Amino acid sequence: MRKAIVIAALVLGACSPRPSGPSRLEAENEIAIRTLIGMVESGNAEDVAGLFHPDAVYDDFANQHQYRGLEEIAGYLSGGSRWATGVSMTIIDLHVSPTGAVAEWVFTGIQDQPIGSMFPVVTGREVVLNGVTIIEMESGRIRRAADYVDVLPLVLQLGGEVHMPGGGTLRQDPAPPGDTLPTPQEPS
């Protein structure tokens, strides 16, 4: 009889409807990644200690740099607002799990300050970049974060050129509207 009750309980448990919506951890992780994206957009990383573990790391794969600890991470998060105005971060898609989250986003801004030694000239041009941020959570705070973004569009949108082996040149201007593939130039 006891065996029949246990089997009936297992069957009922397996057939019962699951709660709809994200779990508590998934909801917390969504809030964490949205807060992180908001810090980048606003350039205000004052509450970085409330969002990250003190010994967290943040990987910036585009620039091959890793930021360690709250002070370095805060500096990185406010970096976009140091060279651009009108910064906007639009989340295109969001994937959450009990251990982290992934946000696909679009960054836009107008370059109104030099970008270090890479772009010491102010162009006043708009920059639009697509990227992905991944966070790994532990005990309600971010343990590790990573950004993946292709910086070639940044270079081209700001008027830079890439000279290819064999003599081709990648440039955005004067590309016709909607033309996404630069035309290679003949070697000179």
mmCIF file of C-alpha atoms in Angstrom, residues 1 12 38-39 46 57 59 90 93-94 99 110 126 146 154 171 178 181:
data_model
loop_
_atom_site.group_PDB
_atom_site.id
_atom_site.type_symbol
_atom_site.label_atom_id
_atom_site.label_comp_id
_atom_site.label_asym_id
_atom_site.label_seq_id
_atom_site.Cartn_x
_atom_site.Cartn_y
_atom_site.Cartn_z
ATOM 1 C CA MET A 1 0.000 0.000 0.000
ATOM 2 C CA LEU A 12 0.621 13.419 -9.602
ATOM 3 C CA GLY A 38 21.473 50.877 -17.521
ATOM 4 C CA MET A 39 24.803 51.756 -15.885
ATOM 5 C CA GLU A 46 28.077 54.463 -8.503
ATOM 6 C CA VAL A 57 36.019 40.329 -13.220
ATOM 7 C CA ASP A 59 36.123 40.808 -19.763
ATOM 8 C CA THR A 90 18.633 49.050 -26.339
ATOM 9 C CA ASP A 93 16.851 40.047 -26.731
ATOM 10 C CA LEU A 94 17.382 38.658 -23.263
ATOM 11 C CA THR A 99 22.992 31.092 -12.931
ATOM 12 C CA ILE A 110 27.579 60.571 -30.933
ATOM 13 C CA GLU A 126 26.972 58.664 -34.763
ATOM 14 C CA ALA A 146 31.876 39.700 -20.504
ATOM 15 C CA LEU A 154 33.239 51.667 -34.795
ATOM 16 C CA ARG A 171 35.805 52.129 -45.588
ATOM 17 C CA GLY A 178 22.085 50.425 -47.172
ATOM 18 C CA LEU A 181 29.909 45.666 -47.853
#
